Amino acid sequence: MGNMGAAILFVLVRRLLHETRGALLDLGASPDYKDSQSLTPLYHTVLVEGDPSCCEMLLRAHATISCHDENSWHEIHQACRYGHVQHLEHLLFYGADMGVQNASGNTALHICAVYKQEHCARVLVVRGANKEVKNYRSQTPFQVAIIAGNFELAELIKNHKETDIGKLLN
Ligand SMILES: *[C@@H]1O[C@H](CO)[C@@H](O)[C@H](O)[C@H]1NC(C)=O
């Protein structure tokens, strides 16, 4: 098969997958169906960076946002851990709580600070994430960034002003 054929096939398969997913939800499949570890499809798509449109479709079908693993890592923590910005944006648009803490008290912003996810950190501060929340070691996201040696990220967190909130919103 030539390149052209492969490209057409790719587009067709993608469309078919897209329609099938929607169809399952239309047929009444619960978007909150949990696997053996009590994790939802939404959680998995954020974790493995599934197609962002799939993430959005689940959210539109009222998928619950509050699933977490045994260490209280929620969807937004995973999005920030792996720098899945589009998933993060969808989660926030559909009301994900930016203040939620994992079992060590770390918020999504703390996690960006640890894993050097600048793009996600920027999204969080622009959307108004509270920078003063402390983890259970009494560290703010700024302090965590310094400890991790992520100085640019620390600067970004420190320099963000309340008045900047909404600046990048369109
Ligand atoms: C909570 O998040 C921090 C930052 O990523 C991580 O180092 C810590 O291990 C997490 N806590 C648990 C209990 O998983």
GROMACS .gro file of N, CA and C and ligand atoms in nm, residues 69 71-73 81 102-107 110-111 114-115 144, ligand 1:
model
   62
   69ASP      N    1  -0.576   0.717   4.270
   69ASP     CA    2  -0.516   0.587   4.302
   69ASP      C    3  -0.493   0.577   4.453
   71ASN      N    4  -0.250   0.634   4.634
   71ASN     CA    5  -0.172   0.742   4.693
   71ASN      C    6  -0.239   0.878   4.675
   72SER      N    7  -0.367   0.871   4.643
   72SER     CA    8  -0.446   0.994   4.621
   72SER      C    9  -0.394   1.080   4.506
   73TRP      N   10  -0.340   1.017   4.406
   73TRP     CA   11  -0.305   1.091   4.285
   73TRP      C   12  -0.431   1.099   4.201
   81ARG      N   13   0.203   1.544   3.620
   81ARG     CA   14   0.321   1.457   3.633
   81ARG      C   15   0.384   1.434   3.495
  102ASN      N   16  -0.245   1.511   4.710
  102ASN     CA   17  -0.217   1.366   4.716
  102ASN      C   18  -0.185   1.328   4.861
  103ALA      N   19  -0.149   1.204   4.880
  103ALA     CA   20  -0.132   1.155   5.017
  103ALA      C   21  -0.018   1.223   5.092
  104SER      N   22   0.063   1.301   5.024
  104SER     CA   23   0.168   1.379   5.090
  104SER      C   24   0.132   1.527   5.095
  105GLY      N   25   0.010   1.557   5.056
  105GLY     CA   26  -0.036   1.695   5.061
  105GLY      C   27   0.005   1.779   4.942
  106ASN      N   28   0.055   1.715   4.838
  106ASN     CA   29   0.099   1.792   4.722
  106ASN      C   30  -0.016   1.819   4.624
  107THR      N   31  -0.026   1.944   4.583
  107THR     CA   32  -0.126   1.982   4.483
  107THR      C   33  -0.064   1.962   4.344
  110HIS      N   34   0.242   2.166   4.303
  110HIS     CA   35   0.361   2.104   4.364
  110HIS      C   36   0.419   2.000   4.268
  111ILE      N   37   0.332   1.924   4.207
  111ILE     CA   38   0.378   1.817   4.118
  111ILE      C   39   0.448   1.874   3.995
  114VAL      N   40   0.794   1.960   4.105
  114VAL     CA   41   0.885   1.847   4.121
  114VAL      C   42   0.930   1.794   3.985
  115TYR      N   43   0.835   1.781   3.893
  115TYR     CA   44   0.867   1.717   3.765
  115TYR      C   45   0.898   1.815   3.652
  144VAL      N   46   0.912   2.380   4.686
  144VAL     CA   47   0.936   2.248   4.628
  144VAL      C   48   1.017   2.260   4.498
  171LIG     C1   49   0.268   1.324   4.620
  171LIG     O1   50   0.334   1.402   4.521
  171LIG     C2   51   0.473   1.422   4.538
  171LIG     C3   52   0.519   1.513   4.429
  171LIG     O2   53   0.513   1.454   4.307
  171LIG     C4   54   0.545   1.290   4.539
  171LIG     O3   55   0.684   1.310   4.555
  171LIG     C5   56   0.490   1.205   4.650
  171LIG     O4   57   0.550   1.078   4.649
  171LIG     C6   58   0.339   1.191   4.635
  171LIG     N1   59   0.287   1.120   4.749
  171LIG     C7   60   0.247   0.993   4.741
  171LIG     C8   61   0.204   0.932   4.870
  171LIG     O5   62   0.243   0.931   4.637
   0.00000   0.00000   0.00000
